[in-house]
PDB file of C-alpha atoms in Angstrom:
ATOM      1  CA  UNK A   1      -0.128   0.188   0.150  1.00  0.00           C
ATOM      2  CA  UNK A   2       1.316   3.394  -0.902  1.00  0.00           C
ATOM      3  CA  UNK A   3       1.972   5.556   1.957  1.00  0.00           C
ATOM      4  CA  UNK A   4       3.614   8.760   2.903  1.00  0.00           C
ATOM      5  CA  UNK A   5       5.164   9.771   6.199  1.00  0.00           C
ATOM      6  CA  UNK A   6       6.011  13.049   7.708  1.00  0.00           C
ATOM      7  CA  UNK A   7       8.271  13.746  10.404  1.00  0.00           C
ATOM      8  CA  UNK A   8       8.438  15.497  12.874  1.00  0.00           C
ATOM      9  CA  UNK A   9       4.856  16.203  13.501  1.00  0.00           C
ATOM     10  CA  UNK A  10       5.772  19.861  14.755  1.00  0.00           C
ATOM     11  CA  UNK A  11       8.921  21.783  15.012  1.00  0.00           C
ATOM     12  CA  UNK A  12       9.903  25.323  16.574  1.00  0.00           C
ATOM     13  CA  UNK A  13      12.708  27.093  15.442  1.00  0.00           C
ATOM     14  CA  UNK A  14      14.779  30.348  16.353  1.00  0.00           C
ATOM     15  CA  UNK A  15      14.855  32.773  13.539  1.00  0.00           C
ATOM     16  CA  UNK A  16      18.212  32.108  11.644  1.00  0.00           C
ATOM     17  CA  UNK A  17      18.625  28.593  13.092  1.00  0.00           C
ATOM     18  CA  UNK A  18      18.487  25.942  10.146  1.00  0.00           C
ATOM     19  CA  UNK A  19      16.545  22.517  10.019  1.00  0.00           C
ATOM     20  CA  UNK A  20      15.341  19.740   7.855  1.00  0.00           C
ATOM     21  CA  UNK A  21      12.107  18.421   7.508  1.00  0.00           C
ATOM     22  CA  UNK A  22      11.378  14.530   6.721  1.00  0.00           C
ATOM     23  CA  UNK A  23       9.237  12.768   4.105  1.00  0.00           C
ATOM     24  CA  UNK A  24       9.617   8.796   3.582  1.00  0.00           C
ATOM     25  CA  UNK A  25       7.319   7.138   1.272  1.00  0.00           C
ATOM     26  CA  UNK A  26       6.559   4.184  -0.211  1.00  0.00           C
ATOM     27  CA  UNK A  27       4.762   3.732  -3.743  1.00  0.00           C
ATOM     28  CA  UNK A  28       5.528   1.684  -6.380  1.00  0.00           C
ATOM     29  CA  UNK A  29       7.264   3.186  -9.026  1.00  0.00           C
ATOM     30  CA  UNK A  30       7.681   6.727  -7.821  1.00  0.00           C
ATOM     31  CA  UNK A  31       6.098   9.626 -10.562  1.00  0.00           C
ATOM     32  CA  UNK A  32       6.282  12.557  -8.524  1.00  0.00           C
ATOM     33  CA  UNK A  33       7.196  13.910  -4.768  1.00  0.00           C
ATOM     34  CA  UNK A  34       5.335  16.988  -3.966  1.00  0.00           C
ATOM     35  CA  UNK A  35       6.066  19.629  -1.509  1.00  0.00           C
ATOM     36  CA  UNK A  36       3.387  22.121  -0.516  1.00  0.00           C
ATOM     37  CA  UNK A  37       2.939  24.772   2.277  1.00  0.00           C
ATOM     38  CA  UNK A  38      -0.321  25.745   3.946  1.00  0.00           C
ATOM     39  CA  UNK A  39      -1.072  28.695   6.221  1.00  0.00           C
ATOM     40  CA  UNK A  40      -4.201  28.652   8.331  1.00  0.00           C
ATOM     41  CA  UNK A  41      -7.182  28.464   6.558  1.00  0.00           C
ATOM     42  CA  UNK A  42      -6.115  28.307   3.418  1.00  0.00           C
ATOM     43  CA  UNK A  43      -5.451  25.850   0.699  1.00  0.00           C
ATOM     44  CA  UNK A  44      -2.103  24.603   0.146  1.00  0.00           C
ATOM     45  CA  UNK A  45       0.416  26.585  -2.251  1.00  0.00           C
ATOM     46  CA  UNK A  46       2.306  24.600  -4.434  1.00  0.00           C
ATOM     47  CA  UNK A  47       6.225  24.795  -3.631  1.00  0.00           C
ATOM     48  CA  UNK A  48       8.254  21.678  -5.780  1.00  0.00           C
ATOM     49  CA  UNK A  49       7.992  18.638  -7.758  1.00  0.00           C
ATOM     50  CA  UNK A  50      10.706  16.008  -7.666  1.00  0.00           C
ATOM     51  CA  UNK A  51      10.970  12.949 -10.084  1.00  0.00           C
ATOM     52  CA  UNK A  52      14.115  11.548  -9.574  1.00  0.00           C
ATOM     53  CA  UNK A  53      16.698  10.138  -6.962  1.00  0.00           C
ATOM     54  CA  UNK A  54      19.455  12.941  -6.650  1.00  0.00           C
ATOM     55  CA  UNK A  55      17.336  15.637  -7.839  1.00  0.00           C
ATOM     56  CA  UNK A  56      17.457  19.039  -5.902  1.00  0.00           C
ATOM     57  CA  UNK A  57      15.110  22.166  -6.198  1.00  0.00           C
ATOM     58  CA  UNK A  58      15.639  25.473  -4.523  1.00  0.00           C
ATOM     59  CA  UNK A  59      13.286  28.398  -3.900  1.00  0.00           C
ATOM     60  CA  UNK A  60      14.374  31.305  -1.710  1.00  0.00           C
ATOM     61  CA  UNK A  61      15.180  29.543   1.587  1.00  0.00           C
ATOM     62  CA  UNK A  62      13.758  26.391   0.885  1.00  0.00           C
ATOM     63  CA  UNK A  63      15.631  23.401  -0.660  1.00  0.00           C
ATOM     64  CA  UNK A  64      14.058  20.030  -1.631  1.00  0.00           C
ATOM     65  CA  UNK A  65      16.133  16.867  -2.168  1.00  0.00           C
ATOM     66  CA  UNK A  66      15.185  13.161  -3.051  1.00  0.00           C
ATOM     67  CA  UNK A  67      16.506   9.693  -2.434  1.00  0.00           C
ATOM     68  CA  UNK A  68      15.001   6.791  -3.360  1.00  0.00           C
ATOM     69  CA  UNK A  69      13.293   6.356  -0.120  1.00  0.00           C
ATOM     70  CA  UNK A  70      12.488   9.740   1.213  1.00  0.00           C
ATOM     71  CA  UNK A  71      12.635  13.703   0.501  1.00  0.00           C
ATOM     72  CA  UNK A  72      13.911  16.411   2.451  1.00  0.00           C
ATOM     73  CA  UNK A  73      12.735  20.091   2.478  1.00  0.00           C
ATOM     74  CA  UNK A  74      16.060  21.674   3.852  1.00  0.00           C
ATOM     75  CA  UNK A  75      15.321  25.382   5.623  1.00  0.00           C
ATOM     76  CA  UNK A  76      18.140  27.958   5.597  1.00  0.00           C
ATOM     77  CA  UNK A  77      17.916  30.593   8.406  1.00  0.00           C
ATOM     78  CA  UNK A  78      14.325  30.385   8.440  1.00  0.00           C
ATOM     79  CA  UNK A  79      12.178  33.826   8.853  1.00  0.00           C
ATOM     80  CA  UNK A  80       8.983  34.303  11.069  1.00  0.00           C
ATOM     81  CA  UNK A  81       6.928  34.349   7.969  1.00  0.00           C
ATOM     82  CA  UNK A  82       8.251  30.816   6.949  1.00  0.00           C
ATOM     83  CA  UNK A  83       6.116  29.239   9.573  1.00  0.00           C
ATOM     84  CA  UNK A  84       3.148  27.729   8.176  1.00  0.00           C
ATOM     85  CA  UNK A  85       2.483  23.328   7.798  1.00  0.00           C
ATOM     86  CA  UNK A  86       4.872  22.242   4.809  1.00  0.00           C
ATOM     87  CA  UNK A  87       2.867  18.786   3.203  1.00  0.00           C
ATOM     88  CA  UNK A  88       4.608  16.214   1.238  1.00  0.00           C
ATOM     89  CA  UNK A  89       2.933  13.984  -1.171  1.00  0.00           C
ATOM     90  CA  UNK A  90       3.776  11.459  -3.913  1.00  0.00           C
ATOM     91  CA  UNK A  91       2.241   9.708  -6.712  1.00  0.00           C
ATOM     92  CA  UNK A  92       3.077   6.107  -7.887  1.00  0.00           C
ATOM     93  CA  UNK A  93       2.580   4.448 -10.996  1.00  0.00           C
ATOM     94  CA  UNK A  94      -0.085   1.963  -9.557  1.00  0.00           C
ATOM     95  CA  UNK A  95      -1.911   4.987  -7.961  1.00  0.00           C
ATOM     96  CA  UNK A  96      -3.599   5.820 -11.052  1.00  0.00           C
ATOM     97  CA  UNK A  97      -4.757   9.581 -10.495  1.00  0.00           C
ATOM     98  CA  UNK A  98      -4.489   9.434  -6.774  1.00  0.00           C
ATOM     99  CA  UNK A  99      -1.631  11.554  -4.872  1.00  0.00           C
ATOM    100  CA  UNK A 100      -1.156  10.218  -1.271  1.00  0.00           C
ATOM    101  CA  UNK A 101      -0.610  13.046   1.043  1.00  0.00           C
ATOM    102  CA  UNK A 102       1.335  12.915   4.399  1.00  0.00           C
ATOM    103  CA  UNK A 103      -0.304  14.248   7.380  1.00  0.00           C
ATOM    104  CA  UNK A 104       2.432  17.547   7.328  1.00  0.00           C
ATOM    105  CA  UNK A 105       5.096  19.003   9.316  1.00  0.00           C
ATOM    106  CA  UNK A 106       3.900  22.271  11.535  1.00  0.00           C
ATOM    107  CA  UNK A 107       6.727  24.656  11.478  1.00  0.00           C
ATOM    108  CA  UNK A 108       7.196  27.745  13.763  1.00  0.00           C
ATOM    109  CA  UNK A 109       9.842  30.410  13.842  1.00  0.00           C
ATOM    110  CA  UNK A 110       9.951  32.308  16.895  1.00  0.00           C
ATOM    111  CA  UNK A 111      11.659  35.837  15.888  1.00  0.00           C
TER     112      UNK A 111
ATOM    113  CA  UNK B   1      -1.354  32.766 -13.541  1.00  0.00           C
ATOM    114  CA  UNK B   2      -3.021  29.627 -11.784  1.00  0.00           C
ATOM    115  CA  UNK B   3      -6.115  30.044 -10.272  1.00  0.00           C
ATOM    116  CA  UNK B   4      -8.869  27.910  -8.365  1.00  0.00           C
ATOM    117  CA  UNK B   5     -11.518  29.395  -6.945  1.00  0.00           C
ATOM    118  CA  UNK B   6     -14.531  28.241  -4.312  1.00  0.00           C
ATOM    119  CA  UNK B   7     -17.652  29.309  -4.223  1.00  0.00           C
ATOM    120  CA  UNK B   8     -17.622  30.025  -0.326  1.00  0.00           C
ATOM    121  CA  UNK B   9     -15.113  30.073   2.628  1.00  0.00           C
ATOM    122  CA  UNK B  10     -17.293  29.611   5.286  1.00  0.00           C
ATOM    123  CA  UNK B  11     -20.411  27.758   5.427  1.00  0.00           C
ATOM    124  CA  UNK B  12     -23.125  26.713   8.538  1.00  0.00           C
ATOM    125  CA  UNK B  13     -25.517  23.861   7.949  1.00  0.00           C
ATOM    126  CA  UNK B  14     -28.107  21.571   9.632  1.00  0.00           C
ATOM    127  CA  UNK B  15     -27.838  18.142   9.475  1.00  0.00           C
ATOM    128  CA  UNK B  16     -30.055  16.835   6.936  1.00  0.00           C
ATOM    129  CA  UNK B  17     -29.650  19.851   4.572  1.00  0.00           C
ATOM    130  CA  UNK B  18     -28.457  19.224   1.063  1.00  0.00           C
ATOM    131  CA  UNK B  19     -24.804  21.340   0.612  1.00  0.00           C
ATOM    132  CA  UNK B  20     -23.476  22.231  -2.785  1.00  0.00           C
ATOM    133  CA  UNK B  21     -19.411  22.944  -3.215  1.00  0.00           C
ATOM    134  CA  UNK B  22     -18.695  24.712  -6.355  1.00  0.00           C
ATOM    135  CA  UNK B  23     -14.942  24.820  -7.737  1.00  0.00           C
ATOM    136  CA  UNK B  24     -13.801  26.688 -10.502  1.00  0.00           C
ATOM    137  CA  UNK B  25     -10.770  26.571 -12.426  1.00  0.00           C
ATOM    138  CA  UNK B  26      -9.384  28.617 -15.121  1.00  0.00           C
ATOM    139  CA  UNK B  27      -6.497  26.865 -16.486  1.00  0.00           C
ATOM    140  CA  UNK B  28      -8.229  24.593 -18.902  1.00  0.00           C
ATOM    141  CA  UNK B  29      -7.202  21.521 -16.776  1.00  0.00           C
ATOM    142  CA  UNK B  30      -8.467  18.007 -17.743  1.00  0.00           C
ATOM    143  CA  UNK B  31      -8.264  16.843 -14.025  1.00  0.00           C
ATOM    144  CA  UNK B  32     -10.279  18.239 -10.797  1.00  0.00           C
ATOM    145  CA  UNK B  33     -10.162  16.988  -7.053  1.00  0.00           C
ATOM    146  CA  UNK B  34     -12.240  17.325  -4.134  1.00  0.00           C
ATOM    147  CA  UNK B  35     -10.313  16.539  -0.615  1.00  0.00           C
ATOM    148  CA  UNK B  36     -11.393  16.900   3.071  1.00  0.00           C
ATOM    149  CA  UNK B  37      -8.760  17.947   5.300  1.00  0.00           C
ATOM    150  CA  UNK B  38      -8.895  17.287   9.025  1.00  0.00           C
ATOM    151  CA  UNK B  39      -6.326  17.565  12.133  1.00  0.00           C
ATOM    152  CA  UNK B  40      -4.488  14.413  12.356  1.00  0.00           C
ATOM    153  CA  UNK B  41      -5.912  12.798   9.391  1.00  0.00           C
ATOM    154  CA  UNK B  42      -4.452  15.077   6.544  1.00  0.00           C
ATOM    155  CA  UNK B  43      -6.051  15.012   3.092  1.00  0.00           C
ATOM    156  CA  UNK B  44      -7.970  12.479   1.832  1.00  0.00           C
ATOM    157  CA  UNK B  45      -9.530  12.131  -1.660  1.00  0.00           C
ATOM    158  CA  UNK B  46     -13.118  12.174  -2.186  1.00  0.00           C
ATOM    159  CA  UNK B  47     -13.745  12.114  -5.839  1.00  0.00           C
ATOM    160  CA  UNK B  48     -12.056  12.802  -8.976  1.00  0.00           C
ATOM    161  CA  UNK B  49     -12.589  13.865 -12.736  1.00  0.00           C
ATOM    162  CA  UNK B  50     -10.352  13.742 -15.476  1.00  0.00           C
ATOM    163  CA  UNK B  51     -12.976  14.797 -18.141  1.00  0.00           C
ATOM    164  CA  UNK B  52     -16.552  16.109 -18.482  1.00  0.00           C
ATOM    165  CA  UNK B  53     -19.336  14.052 -16.921  1.00  0.00           C
ATOM    166  CA  UNK B  54     -16.167  11.426 -15.975  1.00  0.00           C
ATOM    167  CA  UNK B  55     -16.030  10.969 -12.140  1.00  0.00           C
ATOM    168  CA  UNK B  56     -14.224   8.596 -10.250  1.00  0.00           C
ATOM    169  CA  UNK B  57     -14.396   7.464  -6.433  1.00  0.00           C
ATOM    170  CA  UNK B  58     -11.276   8.599  -4.082  1.00  0.00           C
ATOM    171  CA  UNK B  59     -10.989   6.844  -0.662  1.00  0.00           C
ATOM    172  CA  UNK B  60     -14.068   8.433   1.183  1.00  0.00           C
ATOM    173  CA  UNK B  61     -16.825   8.965  -1.246  1.00  0.00           C
ATOM    174  CA  UNK B  62     -19.559   7.813   1.084  1.00  0.00           C
ATOM    175  CA  UNK B  63     -22.093  10.117   1.472  1.00  0.00           C
ATOM    176  CA  UNK B  64     -21.163  12.612  -1.092  1.00  0.00           C
ATOM    177  CA  UNK B  65     -21.727  13.042  -4.750  1.00  0.00           C
ATOM    178  CA  UNK B  66     -19.942  15.026  -7.399  1.00  0.00           C
ATOM    179  CA  UNK B  67     -21.077  16.806 -10.801  1.00  0.00           C
ATOM    180  CA  UNK B  68     -18.779  18.162 -13.722  1.00  0.00           C
ATOM    181  CA  UNK B  69     -20.963  19.459 -16.592  1.00  0.00           C
ATOM    182  CA  UNK B  70     -18.259  21.631 -17.791  1.00  0.00           C
ATOM    183  CA  UNK B  71     -14.405  21.491 -17.786  1.00  0.00           C
ATOM    184  CA  UNK B  72     -13.751  24.442 -15.280  1.00  0.00           C
ATOM    185  CA  UNK B  73     -16.346  23.412 -12.687  1.00  0.00           C
ATOM    186  CA  UNK B  74     -16.415  20.590 -10.329  1.00  0.00           C
ATOM    187  CA  UNK B  75     -19.126  20.772  -7.659  1.00  0.00           C
ATOM    188  CA  UNK B  76     -19.435  18.402  -4.374  1.00  0.00           C
ATOM    189  CA  UNK B  77     -22.630  17.340  -3.194  1.00  0.00           C
ATOM    190  CA  UNK B  78     -23.428  16.593   0.335  1.00  0.00           C
ATOM    191  CA  UNK B  79     -26.833  14.973  -0.031  1.00  0.00           C
ATOM    192  CA  UNK B  80     -27.832  14.730   3.586  1.00  0.00           C
ATOM    193  CA  UNK B  81     -25.027  16.515   5.563  1.00  0.00           C
ATOM    194  CA  UNK B  82     -24.185  14.747   8.816  1.00  0.00           C
ATOM    195  CA  UNK B  83     -22.176  16.182  11.812  1.00  0.00           C
ATOM    196  CA  UNK B  84     -19.262  13.861  10.834  1.00  0.00           C
ATOM    197  CA  UNK B  85     -18.610  15.806   7.359  1.00  0.00           C
ATOM    198  CA  UNK B  86     -17.945  18.849   9.187  1.00  0.00           C
ATOM    199  CA  UNK B  87     -14.453  19.789   7.787  1.00  0.00           C
ATOM    200  CA  UNK B  88     -11.924  21.822   5.551  1.00  0.00           C
ATOM    201  CA  UNK B  89     -13.136  21.169   1.734  1.00  0.00           C
ATOM    202  CA  UNK B  90     -10.361  21.768  -0.685  1.00  0.00           C
ATOM    203  CA  UNK B  91     -10.610  21.672  -4.465  1.00  0.00           C
ATOM    204  CA  UNK B  92      -7.576  21.166  -6.692  1.00  0.00           C
ATOM    205  CA  UNK B  93      -6.641  20.677 -10.588  1.00  0.00           C
ATOM    206  CA  UNK B  94      -3.992  19.683 -12.676  1.00  0.00           C
ATOM    207  CA  UNK B  95      -3.409  19.013 -16.343  1.00  0.00           C
ATOM    208  CA  UNK B  96      -3.639  15.626 -18.001  1.00  0.00           C
ATOM    209  CA  UNK B  97      -2.326  12.326 -16.420  1.00  0.00           C
ATOM    210  CA  UNK B  98       0.771  12.101 -18.961  1.00  0.00           C
ATOM    211  CA  UNK B  99       2.183  15.700 -18.586  1.00  0.00           C
ATOM    212  CA  UNK B 100       2.306  17.852 -15.508  1.00  0.00           C
ATOM    213  CA  UNK B 101       1.230  16.312 -12.312  1.00  0.00           C
ATOM    214  CA  UNK B 102       1.427  19.379 -10.265  1.00  0.00           C
ATOM    215  CA  UNK B 103      -2.215  19.891  -8.460  1.00  0.00           C
ATOM    216  CA  UNK B 104      -3.045  23.162  -8.008  1.00  0.00           C
ATOM    217  CA  UNK B 105      -5.580  24.010  -4.721  1.00  0.00           C
ATOM    218  CA  UNK B 106      -8.140  26.793  -4.074  1.00  0.00           C
ATOM    219  CA  UNK B 107      -8.643  28.226  -1.069  1.00  0.00           C
ATOM    220  CA  UNK B 108     -10.732  26.167   0.751  1.00  0.00           C
ATOM    221  CA  UNK B 109     -14.199  25.731   2.180  1.00  0.00           C
ATOM    222  CA  UNK B 110     -14.905  25.311   6.190  1.00  0.00           C
ATOM    223  CA  UNK B 111     -18.116  23.629   6.567  1.00  0.00           C
ATOM    224  CA  UNK B 112     -19.614  23.489   9.727  1.00  0.00           C
ATOM    225  CA  UNK B 113     -22.681  21.059  10.023  1.00  0.00           C
ATOM    226  CA  UNK B 114     -24.946  21.618  13.288  1.00  0.00           C
TER     227      UNK B 114
END
């Protein structure tokens, strides 16, 4: 069964303190690994799509990386405005049109 | 610019009422999706549609139905609302399966069933 697990559930950092969020996935034949940002009371906002192990993508203070079993969202020198829930999702060949979402990591950055 | 809109941000309904949630996308996307999001459970797929008048059940279709009469519009219907359908409902769309996979989401509708 396809599965996506994110850790930690919640992470509190001081402004400027770099860290990483983890997304472990089990899908048969990865067709895409997605990262989204979600602010309270709003819909998820697309960040990155990764397709193959070794791929990396960057946007401002965020960098997403992909291995055969995991993806990491690295956040460098975060600011309070980076506080949000970050969602990971994966699609495999066997899941037709479905994208499987993790439960998210709630990130809080203290000034 | 990518845009998915939902008809209401907040709704309050009574048990047994018929509820319509509307979603419109202006990106000419083939696929449209309805999810619900609950604390600790993440996003769960209710229904999706890959073409006009076509629909497929997701993981939790019970108590819901959908309608897609036009390519840009996808409606979620709660035939007889129940309190356990209180949730955040999210609509999403993306291009055909063979090309871009990224789903773009609307702002969400927070539904409270009393």
